[in-house]
mmCIF file of C-alpha atoms and ligand atoms in Angstrom:
data_model
loop_
_atom_site.group_PDB
_atom_site.id
_atom_site.type_symbol
_atom_site.label_atom_id
_atom_site.label_comp_id
_atom_site.label_asym_id
_atom_site.label_seq_id
_atom_site.Cartn_x
_atom_site.Cartn_y
_atom_site.Cartn_z
ATOM 1 C CA MET A 1 239.366 8.504 225.027
ATOM 2 C CA ARG A 2 235.634 8.758 223.855
ATOM 3 C CA THR A 3 234.342 11.164 226.175
ATOM 4 C CA LEU A 4 230.898 12.227 227.105
ATOM 5 C CA GLN A 5 231.263 16.186 225.937
ATOM 6 C CA TYR A 6 232.035 15.081 222.092
ATOM 7 C CA GLN A 7 228.670 12.773 221.439
ATOM 8 C CA ASN A 8 225.560 13.805 220.106
ATOM 9 C CA PHE A 9 222.627 12.382 222.614
ATOM 10 C CA LYS A 10 219.722 13.996 220.908
ATOM 11 C CA ASN A 11 217.042 11.628 220.803
ATOM 12 C CA GLN A 12 219.110 8.829 221.797
ATOM 13 C CA ARG A 13 218.118 6.439 224.451
ATOM 14 C CA VAL A 14 221.422 5.962 226.205
ATOM 15 C CA ILE A 15 222.064 2.853 228.241
ATOM 16 C CA ILE A 16 224.436 3.895 231.024
ATOM 17 C CA ARG A 17 226.080 1.210 233.071
ATOM 18 C CA VAL A 18 226.062 3.004 236.466
ATOM 19 C CA ASP A 19 227.310 1.489 239.777
ATOM 20 C CA PHE A 20 224.517 1.611 242.089
ATOM 21 C CA ASN A 21 225.726 -1.142 244.483
ATOM 22 C CA VAL A 22 224.960 0.993 247.590
ATOM 23 C CA PRO A 23 224.539 -0.030 250.992
ATOM 24 C CA LEU A 24 221.205 -0.806 252.158
ATOM 25 C CA ASN A 25 220.098 -1.063 255.833
ATOM 26 C CA ASP A 26 217.657 -3.806 257.352
ATOM 27 C CA SER A 27 214.597 -2.053 255.859
ATOM 28 C CA GLN A 28 216.205 -1.911 252.577
ATOM 29 C CA GLU A 29 216.937 2.043 252.734
ATOM 30 C CA VAL A 30 219.770 3.643 251.142
ATOM 31 C CA THR A 31 222.258 4.521 253.464
ATOM 32 C CA ASP A 32 225.065 6.120 251.607
ATOM 33 C CA LEU A 33 224.059 8.249 248.335
ATOM 34 C CA THR A 34 228.010 8.564 247.149
ATOM 35 C CA ARG A 35 227.571 6.245 244.354
ATOM 36 C CA ILE A 36 224.292 7.676 243.123
ATOM 37 C CA GLU A 37 225.728 11.443 243.507
ATOM 38 C CA ALA A 38 228.602 10.294 241.444
ATOM 39 C CA ALA A 39 226.747 9.310 238.757
ATOM 40 C CA ASN A 40 224.360 12.186 238.507
ATOM 41 C CA PRO A 41 226.742 14.483 236.101
ATOM 42 C CA THR A 42 226.517 12.044 233.304
ATOM 43 C CA ILE A 43 222.805 11.383 233.631
ATOM 44 C CA GLN A 44 222.327 15.429 234.047
ATOM 45 C CA HIS A 45 224.516 15.938 230.593
ATOM 46 C CA ILE A 46 222.654 13.187 228.524
ATOM 47 C CA ILE A 47 219.287 14.791 229.608
ATOM 48 C CA SER A 48 220.349 18.433 229.013
ATOM 49 C CA GLN A 49 221.615 17.106 225.460
ATOM 50 C CA GLY A 50 218.293 15.864 224.480
ATOM 51 C CA GLY A 51 218.546 12.017 225.360
ATOM 52 C CA SER A 52 216.837 9.844 227.712
ATOM 53 C CA CYS A 53 218.604 7.481 230.200
ATOM 54 C CA ILE A 54 218.373 3.760 230.893
ATOM 55 C CA LEU A 55 219.991 3.016 234.039
ATOM 56 C CA LEU A 56 221.504 -0.524 234.300
ATOM 57 C CA SER A 57 223.467 -1.414 237.710
ATOM 58 C CA HIS A 58 223.979 -4.454 239.975
ATOM 59 C CA LEU A 59 223.115 -4.675 243.733
ATOM 60 C CA GLY A 60 225.149 -7.140 245.794
ATOM 61 C CA ARG A 61 225.433 -10.796 244.822
ATOM 62 C CA PRO A 62 221.878 -12.079 244.767
ATOM 63 C CA LYS A 63 221.383 -15.819 244.125
ATOM 64 C CA GLY A 64 218.476 -15.754 241.823
ATOM 65 C CA ASN A 65 216.041 -13.190 241.911
ATOM 66 C CA ASP A 66 216.461 -12.269 245.760
ATOM 67 C CA PRO A 67 213.561 -9.711 246.372
ATOM 68 C CA LYS A 68 215.900 -7.857 248.947
ATOM 69 C CA LEU A 69 218.375 -6.957 246.477
ATOM 70 C CA SER A 70 215.690 -5.609 244.090
ATOM 71 C CA LEU A 71 217.070 -2.010 242.531
ATOM 72 C CA SER A 72 213.418 -0.913 243.406
ATOM 73 C CA HIS A 73 214.706 -0.241 246.860
ATOM 74 C CA ILE A 74 217.002 2.581 245.551
ATOM 75 C CA LEU A 75 214.190 4.037 243.108
ATOM 76 C CA LYS A 76 213.284 6.708 245.561
ATOM 77 C CA SER A 77 216.924 7.743 246.351
ATOM 78 C CA VAL A 78 217.876 7.914 242.853
ATOM 79 C CA SER A 79 214.742 10.293 242.076
ATOM 80 C CA SER A 80 215.648 12.680 244.538
ATOM 81 C CA VAL A 81 219.498 12.797 244.156
ATOM 82 C CA LEU A 82 218.814 13.298 240.428
ATOM 83 C CA GLY A 83 215.721 15.594 240.996
ATOM 84 C CA LEU A 84 213.799 13.866 238.318
ATOM 85 C CA PRO A 85 210.897 11.473 238.238
ATOM 86 C CA VAL A 86 212.372 8.200 237.764
ATOM 87 C CA ASP A 87 210.552 4.989 236.622
ATOM 88 C CA PHE A 88 211.162 1.270 237.306
ATOM 89 C CA CYS A 89 211.223 -1.712 234.974
ATOM 90 C CA SER A 90 211.135 -4.682 236.852
ATOM 91 C CA THR A 91 212.733 -6.768 234.174
ATOM 92 C CA THR A 92 216.158 -6.146 232.797
ATOM 93 C CA ILE A 93 215.870 -7.809 229.367
ATOM 94 C CA GLY A 94 213.161 -9.234 226.956
ATOM 95 C CA GLU A 95 210.251 -7.777 225.262
ATOM 96 C CA GLU A 96 208.627 -6.014 228.481
ATOM 97 C CA ALA A 97 212.025 -4.306 229.134
ATOM 98 C CA GLU A 98 212.305 -3.375 225.619
ATOM 99 C CA ALA A 99 208.821 -1.877 225.185
ATOM 100 C CA ALA A 100 209.375 0.002 228.270
ATOM 101 C CA THR A 101 212.684 1.557 226.986
ATOM 102 C CA LYS A 102 211.483 2.609 223.548
ATOM 103 C CA ALA A 103 208.471 4.428 225.051
ATOM 104 C CA LEU A 104 211.166 6.645 226.765
ATOM 105 C CA GLN A 105 210.850 10.368 225.610
ATOM 106 C CA PRO A 106 213.671 12.589 225.577
ATOM 107 C CA GLY A 107 214.531 13.706 229.354
ATOM 108 C CA GLY A 108 213.109 10.357 230.599
ATOM 109 C CA VAL A 109 214.982 8.292 233.194
ATOM 110 C CA LEU A 110 214.429 4.417 233.574
ATOM 111 C CA LEU A 111 216.196 2.246 236.176
ATOM 112 C CA MET A 112 216.243 -1.254 235.346
ATOM 113 C CA GLU A 113 215.987 -4.347 237.657
ATOM 114 C CA ASN A 114 219.194 -5.730 239.170
ATOM 115 C CA LEU A 115 221.544 -7.097 236.305
ATOM 116 C CA ARG A 116 222.771 -9.948 238.765
ATOM 117 C CA TYR A 117 219.319 -11.531 238.839
ATOM 118 C CA HIS A 118 220.878 -12.894 235.376
ATOM 119 C CA GLU A 119 223.894 -15.238 236.036
ATOM 120 C CA GLU A 120 224.572 -14.324 232.349
ATOM 121 C CA GLU A 121 225.689 -10.991 233.744
ATOM 122 C CA MET A 122 228.696 -12.166 235.402
ATOM 123 C CA SER A 123 229.610 -14.875 232.859
ATOM 124 C CA GLY A 124 229.602 -12.242 230.190
ATOM 125 C CA ASP A 125 227.332 -14.185 228.059
ATOM 126 C CA ILE A 126 227.262 -12.870 224.303
ATOM 127 C CA THR A 127 223.565 -13.457 223.746
ATOM 128 C CA PHE A 128 222.682 -11.753 227.179
ATOM 129 C CA SER A 129 225.004 -8.946 226.324
ATOM 130 C CA LYS A 130 223.345 -8.556 222.734
ATOM 131 C CA ASN A 131 219.873 -8.471 224.106
ATOM 132 C CA LEU A 132 220.870 -5.888 226.687
ATOM 133 C CA SER A 133 222.125 -3.911 224.013
ATOM 134 C CA LYS A 134 218.625 -3.658 222.267
ATOM 135 C CA LEU A 135 217.358 -1.575 225.364
ATOM 136 C CA GLY A 136 219.072 1.573 223.887
ATOM 137 C CA THR A 137 220.755 3.187 220.755
ATOM 138 C CA PHE A 138 223.911 4.505 222.816
ATOM 139 C CA TYR A 139 225.884 2.978 225.467
ATOM 140 C CA VAL A 140 227.700 4.829 228.126
ATOM 141 C CA ASN A 141 229.815 3.218 230.738
ATOM 142 C CA ASP A 142 230.200 5.146 234.227
ATOM 143 C CA ALA A 143 230.645 2.431 236.582
ATOM 144 C CA PHE A 144 234.290 2.549 237.491
ATOM 145 C CA GLY A 145 233.743 0.051 240.573
ATOM 146 C CA THR A 146 233.005 -2.875 238.211
ATOM 147 C CA ALA A 147 235.260 -1.764 235.160
ATOM 148 C CA HIS A 148 237.750 -4.494 236.288
ATOM 149 C CA ARG A 149 234.954 -7.172 235.383
ATOM 150 C CA ALA A 150 234.543 -8.446 231.857
ATOM 151 C CA HIS A 151 230.851 -9.120 232.743
ATOM 152 C CA ALA A 152 228.039 -8.446 230.094
ATOM 153 C CA SER A 153 226.905 -4.896 230.984
ATOM 154 C CA THR A 154 230.276 -3.498 231.867
ATOM 155 C CA SER A 155 232.334 -4.991 229.100
ATOM 156 C CA ILE A 156 230.842 -7.495 226.359
ATOM 157 C CA ILE A 157 227.810 -5.161 225.497
ATOM 158 C CA ALA A 158 230.291 -2.551 224.009
ATOM 159 C CA GLN A 159 230.963 -4.328 220.797
ATOM 160 C CA PHE A 160 227.402 -4.001 219.847
ATOM 161 C CA PHE A 161 227.929 -0.162 219.457
ATOM 162 C CA LYS A 162 230.323 0.689 217.000
ATOM 163 C CA GLU A 163 230.924 4.248 217.449
ATOM 164 C CA LYS A 164 227.787 5.078 219.697
ATOM 165 C CA LYS A 165 229.597 4.392 223.231
ATOM 166 C CA CYS A 166 231.722 6.377 225.409
ATOM 167 C CA PHE A 167 232.938 7.168 229.010
ATOM 168 C CA GLY A 168 230.702 8.639 231.401
ATOM 169 C CA SER A 169 232.333 11.546 233.215
ATOM 170 C CA LEU A 170 232.842 9.554 236.430
ATOM 171 C CA LEU A 171 234.601 7.014 234.489
ATOM 172 C CA GLU A 172 236.722 9.525 232.814
ATOM 173 C CA LYS A 173 237.788 11.186 235.967
ATOM 174 C CA GLU A 174 238.809 8.111 237.726
ATOM 175 C CA VAL A 175 241.010 6.897 234.573
ATOM 176 C CA LEU A 176 242.624 10.712 234.533
ATOM 177 C CA ALA A 177 243.468 10.549 238.299
ATOM 178 C CA ILE A 178 245.224 7.239 238.040
ATOM 179 C CA GLU A 179 247.032 8.246 234.808
ATOM 180 C CA LYS A 180 247.978 11.544 236.542
ATOM 181 C CA VAL A 181 249.817 9.286 239.317
ATOM 182 C CA MET A 182 251.107 6.566 237.343
ATOM 183 C CA ASP A 183 252.079 8.273 234.038
ATOM 184 C CA LYS A 184 252.063 11.831 234.395
ATOM 185 C CA GLY A 185 252.670 12.628 237.925
ATOM 186 C CA GLU A 186 255.115 15.434 238.971
ATOM 187 C CA SER A 187 258.000 14.529 241.052
ATOM 188 C CA PRO A 188 258.619 13.922 243.760
ATOM 189 C CA ILE A 189 255.842 11.168 243.613
ATOM 190 C CA LEU A 190 254.931 9.311 246.933
ATOM 191 C CA ALA A 191 252.798 6.337 247.457
ATOM 192 C CA ILE A 192 251.439 5.636 250.894
ATOM 193 C CA LEU A 193 250.590 2.123 251.432
ATOM 194 C CA GLY A 194 248.972 0.849 254.561
ATOM 195 C CA GLY A 195 246.206 -1.725 255.362
ATOM 196 C CA ALA A 196 246.829 -5.388 256.830
ATOM 197 C CA LYS A 197 248.958 -7.598 254.734
ATOM 198 C CA VAL A 198 251.975 -7.424 252.300
ATOM 199 C CA SER A 199 250.628 -10.492 250.552
ATOM 200 C CA SER A 200 247.558 -8.547 249.137
ATOM 201 C CA LYS A 201 249.721 -5.667 247.900
ATOM 202 C CA ILE A 202 252.549 -7.168 246.099
ATOM 203 C CA THR A 203 251.676 -6.932 242.649
ATOM 204 C CA ILE A 204 250.818 -3.185 243.549
ATOM 205 C CA ILE A 205 254.097 -2.629 245.215
ATOM 206 C CA GLU A 206 255.950 -4.166 242.275
ATOM 207 C CA SER A 207 254.432 -2.105 239.619
ATOM 208 C CA LEU A 208 254.562 1.290 241.722
ATOM 209 C CA LEU A 209 258.424 0.868 242.100
ATOM 210 C CA ASP A 210 258.694 1.938 238.602
ATOM 211 C CA LYS A 211 256.732 5.094 238.888
ATOM 212 C CA ILE A 212 257.589 6.754 242.499
ATOM 213 C CA ASP A 213 260.387 8.263 244.257
ATOM 214 C CA HIS A 214 259.072 7.561 247.882
ATOM 215 C CA LEU A 215 257.028 4.621 249.346
ATOM 216 C CA ILE A 216 256.021 4.964 252.832
ATOM 217 C CA ILE A 217 254.790 1.534 254.347
ATOM 218 C CA GLY A 218 252.302 1.677 257.218
ATOM 219 C CA GLY A 219 249.703 -0.438 258.827
ATOM 220 C CA GLY A 220 250.088 -4.045 259.444
ATOM 221 C CA MET A 221 252.230 -4.563 256.510
ATOM 222 C CA VAL A 222 255.290 -3.117 258.442
ATOM 223 C CA TYR A 223 255.897 -5.879 260.647
ATOM 224 C CA THR A 224 256.868 -8.477 257.829
ATOM 225 C CA PHE A 225 259.564 -5.943 256.686
ATOM 226 C CA THR A 226 260.832 -5.357 260.220
ATOM 227 C CA LYS A 227 260.882 -9.021 261.037
ATOM 228 C CA ALA A 228 262.884 -9.748 257.857
ATOM 229 C CA LEU A 229 265.203 -6.910 259.113
ATOM 230 C CA GLY A 230 265.969 -8.841 262.142
ATOM 231 C CA GLY A 231 263.471 -6.958 264.275
ATOM 232 C CA LYS A 232 261.385 -8.211 267.313
ATOM 233 C CA VAL A 233 257.490 -7.963 266.252
ATOM 234 C CA GLY A 234 255.812 -9.456 269.589
ATOM 235 C CA ASN A 235 252.309 -10.405 268.829
ATOM 236 C CA SER A 236 251.907 -7.743 265.687
ATOM 237 C CA ILE A 237 250.221 -9.079 262.550
ATOM 238 C CA CYS A 238 253.198 -10.503 260.402
ATOM 239 C CA GLU A 239 253.487 -12.918 257.417
ATOM 240 C CA PRO A 240 256.862 -14.643 258.047
ATOM 241 C CA ASP A 241 256.437 -16.201 254.445
ATOM 242 C CA TYR A 242 256.692 -12.958 253.047
ATOM 243 C CA CYS A 243 260.145 -11.987 254.765
ATOM 244 C CA GLU A 244 261.935 -13.031 251.971
ATOM 245 C CA TYR A 245 259.875 -11.341 249.614
ATOM 246 C CA ALA A 246 259.987 -7.887 251.747
ATOM 247 C CA LEU A 247 264.019 -8.014 251.578
ATOM 248 C CA GLU A 248 263.752 -8.504 247.775
ATOM 249 C CA LEU A 249 261.677 -5.616 247.761
ATOM 250 C CA LEU A 250 263.849 -3.408 249.701
ATOM 251 C CA GLU A 251 267.081 -4.526 247.152
ATOM 252 C CA LYS A 252 264.911 -3.729 244.234
ATOM 253 C CA ALA A 253 263.702 -0.285 245.514
ATOM 254 C CA LYS A 254 267.245 0.534 246.136
ATOM 255 C CA THR A 255 268.364 -0.375 242.595
ATOM 256 C CA LYS A 256 265.368 1.629 241.229
ATOM 257 C CA GLY A 257 266.476 4.698 243.496
ATOM 258 C CA VAL A 258 262.828 4.464 245.466
ATOM 259 C CA LYS A 259 263.498 5.461 249.167
ATOM 260 C CA ILE A 260 261.257 3.096 251.294
ATOM 261 C CA HIS A 261 260.266 4.655 254.724
ATOM 262 C CA LEU A 262 259.115 2.287 257.398
ATOM 263 C CA PRO A 263 258.051 3.825 260.653
ATOM 264 C CA VAL A 264 260.606 4.058 263.357
ATOM 265 C CA ASP A 265 258.427 3.966 266.516
ATOM 266 C CA VAL A 266 254.666 2.486 267.069
ATOM 267 C CA LEU A 267 251.966 2.473 269.290
ATOM 268 C CA ALA A 268 251.263 -0.821 270.568
ATOM 269 C CA GLY A 269 248.459 -2.529 272.883
ATOM 270 C CA ASP A 270 248.306 -5.434 275.159
ATOM 271 C CA ASP A 271 245.410 -6.563 273.469
ATOM 272 C CA PHE A 272 243.534 -6.236 269.971
ATOM 273 C CA SER A 273 241.173 -3.914 271.282
ATOM 274 C CA ASN A 274 240.386 -0.151 271.361
ATOM 275 C CA ASN A 275 240.738 -0.217 275.194
ATOM 276 C CA ALA A 276 243.967 -2.106 275.183
ATOM 277 C CA SER A 277 246.820 -0.641 277.357
ATOM 278 C CA GLN A 278 249.015 1.284 275.384
ATOM 279 C CA LYS A 279 252.748 1.793 274.946
ATOM 280 C CA THR A 280 254.893 3.281 272.347
ATOM 281 C CA PHE A 281 258.011 1.131 271.259
ATOM 282 C CA ASP A 282 260.767 1.546 268.749
ATOM 283 C CA VAL A 283 259.685 -0.308 265.637
ATOM 284 C CA MET A 284 262.511 -3.121 265.779
ATOM 285 C CA GLU A 285 261.837 -3.711 269.530
ATOM 286 C CA ILE A 286 258.110 -4.694 270.290
ATOM 287 C CA PRO A 287 258.014 -7.055 273.063
ATOM 288 C CA GLU A 288 255.933 -10.056 273.243
ATOM 289 C CA GLY A 289 252.450 -9.429 274.649
ATOM 290 C CA TRP A 290 252.504 -6.246 272.486
ATOM 291 C CA GLU A 291 250.631 -5.692 269.205
ATOM 292 C CA ALA A 292 251.592 -2.785 267.113
ATOM 293 C CA MET A 293 248.492 -1.148 266.028
ATOM 294 C CA ASP A 294 249.546 2.548 264.963
ATOM 295 C CA ALA A 295 252.532 4.457 263.726
ATOM 296 C CA GLY A 296 254.133 6.395 266.663
ATOM 297 C CA PRO A 297 254.705 10.049 267.094
ATOM 298 C CA LYS A 298 258.006 10.340 265.883
ATOM 299 C CA SER A 299 257.246 8.407 262.766
ATOM 300 C CA GLN A 300 254.218 10.652 262.412
ATOM 301 C CA THR A 301 256.821 13.857 262.291
ATOM 302 C CA ILE A 302 258.745 12.062 259.775
ATOM 303 C CA PHE A 303 256.033 10.928 257.530
ATOM 304 C CA ASN A 304 254.510 14.496 257.710
ATOM 305 C CA ASP A 305 257.945 15.961 256.314
ATOM 306 C CA ILE A 306 258.328 13.498 253.442
ATOM 307 C CA ILE A 307 254.625 13.911 252.624
ATOM 308 C CA LEU A 308 254.994 17.696 252.457
ATOM 309 C CA GLY A 309 257.843 17.133 250.350
ATOM 310 C CA CYS A 310 256.211 15.574 247.409
ATOM 311 C CA LYS A 311 253.948 16.881 244.400
ATOM 312 C CA THR A 312 252.074 13.667 243.753
ATOM 313 C CA ILE A 313 250.833 11.491 246.429
ATOM 314 C CA LEU A 314 248.856 8.375 246.220
ATOM 315 C CA TRP A 315 247.280 6.702 249.637
ATOM 316 C CA ASN A 316 245.973 3.228 249.713
ATOM 317 C CA GLY A 317 245.263 1.625 253.129
ATOM 318 C CA PRO A 318 245.353 3.093 256.655
ATOM 319 C CA MET A 319 248.290 3.483 258.695
ATOM 320 C CA GLY A 320 246.843 1.809 261.592
ATOM 321 C CA VAL A 321 243.558 0.099 263.004
ATOM 322 C CA PHE A 322 241.915 3.325 262.528
ATOM 323 C CA GLU A 323 238.619 1.645 263.345
ATOM 324 C CA PHE A 324 239.656 1.855 266.950
ATOM 325 C CA PRO A 325 239.789 5.625 267.794
ATOM 326 C CA ASN A 326 242.420 5.052 270.234
ATOM 327 C CA PHE A 327 244.730 3.617 267.333
ATOM 328 C CA ALA A 328 243.898 6.202 264.689
ATOM 329 C CA LYS A 329 246.219 8.803 265.142
ATOM 330 C CA GLY A 330 248.745 7.746 262.699
ATOM 331 C CA THR A 331 245.940 7.619 260.015
ATOM 332 C CA ILE A 332 244.744 11.008 260.918
ATOM 333 C CA ALA A 333 248.017 12.262 261.058
ATOM 334 C CA ALA A 334 248.603 11.135 257.387
ATOM 335 C CA GLY A 335 245.327 12.387 256.276
ATOM 336 C CA ASN A 336 246.242 16.082 257.834
ATOM 337 C CA SER A 337 249.594 16.048 255.977
ATOM 338 C CA ILE A 338 248.112 14.851 252.865
ATOM 339 C CA ALA A 339 245.508 17.545 253.049
ATOM 340 C CA ALA A 340 247.947 20.152 253.814
ATOM 341 C CA ALA A 341 250.431 19.010 250.865
ATOM 342 C CA THR A 342 247.408 19.011 248.415
ATOM 343 C CA LYS A 343 246.770 22.558 249.929
ATOM 344 C CA ALA A 344 250.225 23.539 248.860
ATOM 345 C CA GLY A 345 249.601 22.127 245.466
ATOM 346 C CA ALA A 346 250.441 18.474 245.280
ATOM 347 C CA PHE A 347 248.060 16.208 243.575
ATOM 348 C CA SER A 348 246.548 13.622 245.921
ATOM 349 C CA LEU A 349 244.630 10.417 245.134
ATOM 350 C CA VAL A 350 243.185 8.060 247.675
ATOM 351 C CA GLY A 351 241.868 4.721 246.648
ATOM 352 C CA GLY A 352 240.914 1.275 248.022
ATOM 353 C CA GLY A 353 238.275 0.564 250.400
ATOM 354 C CA ASP A 354 239.716 1.268 253.746
ATOM 355 C CA SER A 355 241.494 4.415 253.025
ATOM 356 C CA VAL A 356 238.294 5.767 251.506
ATOM 357 C CA ALA A 357 236.552 5.130 254.478
ATOM 358 C CA ALA A 358 239.222 6.437 256.824
ATOM 359 C CA VAL A 359 239.103 9.641 254.905
ATOM 360 C CA LYS A 360 235.386 10.203 255.030
ATOM 361 C CA GLN A 361 235.373 9.053 258.717
ATOM 362 C CA PHE A 362 237.874 11.751 259.592
ATOM 363 C CA GLY A 363 236.619 14.555 257.399
ATOM 364 C CA PHE A 364 239.475 14.617 254.881
ATOM 365 C CA GLU A 365 236.644 14.286 251.836
ATOM 366 C CA ASN A 366 237.051 17.955 250.455
ATOM 367 C CA LYS A 367 240.850 18.162 251.141
ATOM 368 C CA MET A 368 242.331 15.499 248.786
ATOM 369 C CA SER A 369 242.550 16.097 244.952
ATOM 370 C CA TYR A 370 240.713 12.849 244.070
ATOM 371 C CA ILE A 371 239.032 10.054 246.213
ATOM 372 C CA SER A 372 238.347 7.090 243.638
ATOM 373 C CA THR A 373 234.862 5.366 244.016
ATOM 374 C CA GLY A 374 236.410 1.815 242.833
ATOM 375 C CA GLY A 375 238.162 -0.427 245.369
ATOM 376 C CA GLY A 376 238.970 -3.516 243.121
ATOM 377 C CA ALA A 377 239.205 -1.422 240.019
ATOM 378 C CA MET A 378 241.746 0.952 241.462
ATOM 379 C CA LEU A 379 243.964 -1.595 242.620
ATOM 380 C CA GLU A 380 244.041 -3.161 239.447
ATOM 381 C CA SER A 381 244.683 -0.218 237.577
ATOM 382 C CA LEU A 382 247.730 0.615 240.029
ATOM 383 C CA GLU A 383 248.714 -3.050 239.149
ATOM 384 C CA GLY A 384 249.047 -1.708 235.503
ATOM 385 C CA LYS A 385 246.385 -4.041 234.274
ATOM 386 C CA THR A 386 244.051 -2.659 231.644
ATOM 387 C CA LEU A 387 240.434 -3.047 232.842
ATOM 388 C CA PRO A 388 238.177 -4.851 230.322
ATOM 389 C CA GLY A 389 235.340 -2.055 230.867
ATOM 390 C CA ILE A 390 237.938 0.348 229.492
ATOM 391 C CA ALA A 391 239.659 -1.657 226.891
ATOM 392 C CA ALA A 392 235.963 -2.095 225.690
ATOM 393 C CA LEU A 393 235.104 1.512 224.918
ATOM 394 C CA ASN A 394 238.454 2.043 223.277
ATOM 395 C CA LYS A 395 238.127 -0.660 220.450
HETATM 396 P P1 AMP B 1 243.389 -3.332 253.599
HETATM 397 O O1 AMP B 1 242.119 -3.964 253.170
HETATM 398 O O2 AMP B 1 244.620 -4.347 253.211
HETATM 399 O O3 AMP B 1 243.710 -2.085 253.180
HETATM 400 O O4 AMP B 1 243.537 -3.290 255.236
HETATM 401 C C1 AMP B 1 242.746 -2.597 255.951
HETATM 402 C C2 AMP B 1 242.839 -2.852 257.417
HETATM 403 O O5 AMP B 1 244.094 -3.044 257.950
HETATM 404 C C3 AMP B 1 241.878 -2.159 258.456
HETATM 405 O O6 AMP B 1 240.758 -2.646 258.897
HETATM 406 C C4 AMP B 1 243.050 -2.101 259.507
HETATM 407 O O7 AMP B 1 242.375 -2.093 260.806
HETATM 408 C C5 AMP B 1 243.930 -3.083 259.386
HETATM 409 N N1 AMP B 1 245.154 -2.425 259.818
HETATM 410 C C6 AMP B 1 245.903 -1.576 259.688
HETATM 411 N N2 AMP B 1 246.997 -1.710 260.369
HETATM 412 C C7 AMP B 1 247.089 -2.610 261.206
HETATM 413 C C8 AMP B 1 247.886 -3.282 262.288
HETATM 414 N N3 AMP B 1 248.820 -2.687 262.729
HETATM 415 N N4 AMP B 1 247.303 -4.393 262.793
HETATM 416 C C9 AMP B 1 246.338 -4.978 262.152
HETATM 417 N N5 AMP B 1 245.560 -4.558 261.605
HETATM 418 C C10 AMP B 1 245.711 -3.430 260.826
#
């Protein structure tokens, strides 16, 4: 891996592909600085080594030059997180943009306009990529969140920098964290998969089965499995078309020596709402009119014992409808158990949008070994795919 610390940035104008796709409120103010903070170490390193930084990012999915999605809205936040003056360039490529980047002095930082104002960014257009490359003398990719895209700025651009390209420190950390689970994990290795649907996690489950010792299945996925096993699911979320697949998966796990753990009891509501009446049922005996929305107390205890017995833990997807506080206990319990295992020396990686949201909401952020910043990129890595943004840096 070409990493940041072995490069010479003195007097280099460094194009850094960052992921500043941050949430904005109706007044176009940044409501969560996490992604900007995550890019800060790379920027500070390059500046401390005598380079200047040209920050490239996308924001949202604009149709044309939508002023609401101009990166100028985030300029103040970027400057305040970096603790540095940051200039803004209202074009992304072309003469004006090149002149602005050439005028940069060592230590200078320039934020360029939204890459996705140009449709050539997403189509990975080669001429557009070449023009982007003219903005700087060195290319660093620090945008894990878009590393699974073969876009101009995330992948295609890299070929115009023979040796002068490398991983940013965030991208490096993300790749190492995934490697630590998928290739170098200390046994026993546990994956906890929750979330809404089996259908969206199939390829992940398949590729994980070769790597792990235990799999806890939680969330709405559970009821496709229990229905397949002859259980009653009541009104719980279920994908009958995937029942056969669920049975195959249980068989596969058996032959590979992976222990699959489903909840034994569940907390159900008589309506899909926080204020629904609640009842706990055996997971195989959920009556009509009741929808299982969380792991029950017995399951929480069983899961806790499994989690505490493992040395490497991957968590993707909540254990229930955690957005409803009355159905969040199973997700909180899993978070507490993973935090305790981590404290006792296990390596824990949390990834995938909703589990990251849950971890932040319930205050586990500093109690996990690593929390991934990339949703789709993380999931594709777990599926065993080589991400285009990473492959391009290794060429
Ligand atoms: P995913 O994006 O597949 O990880 O799904 C996350 C979503 O799954 C969250 O919004 C949860 O509310 C939802 N979820 C988790 N457990 C259940 C359940 N038992 N029934 C319905 N939705 C669930």
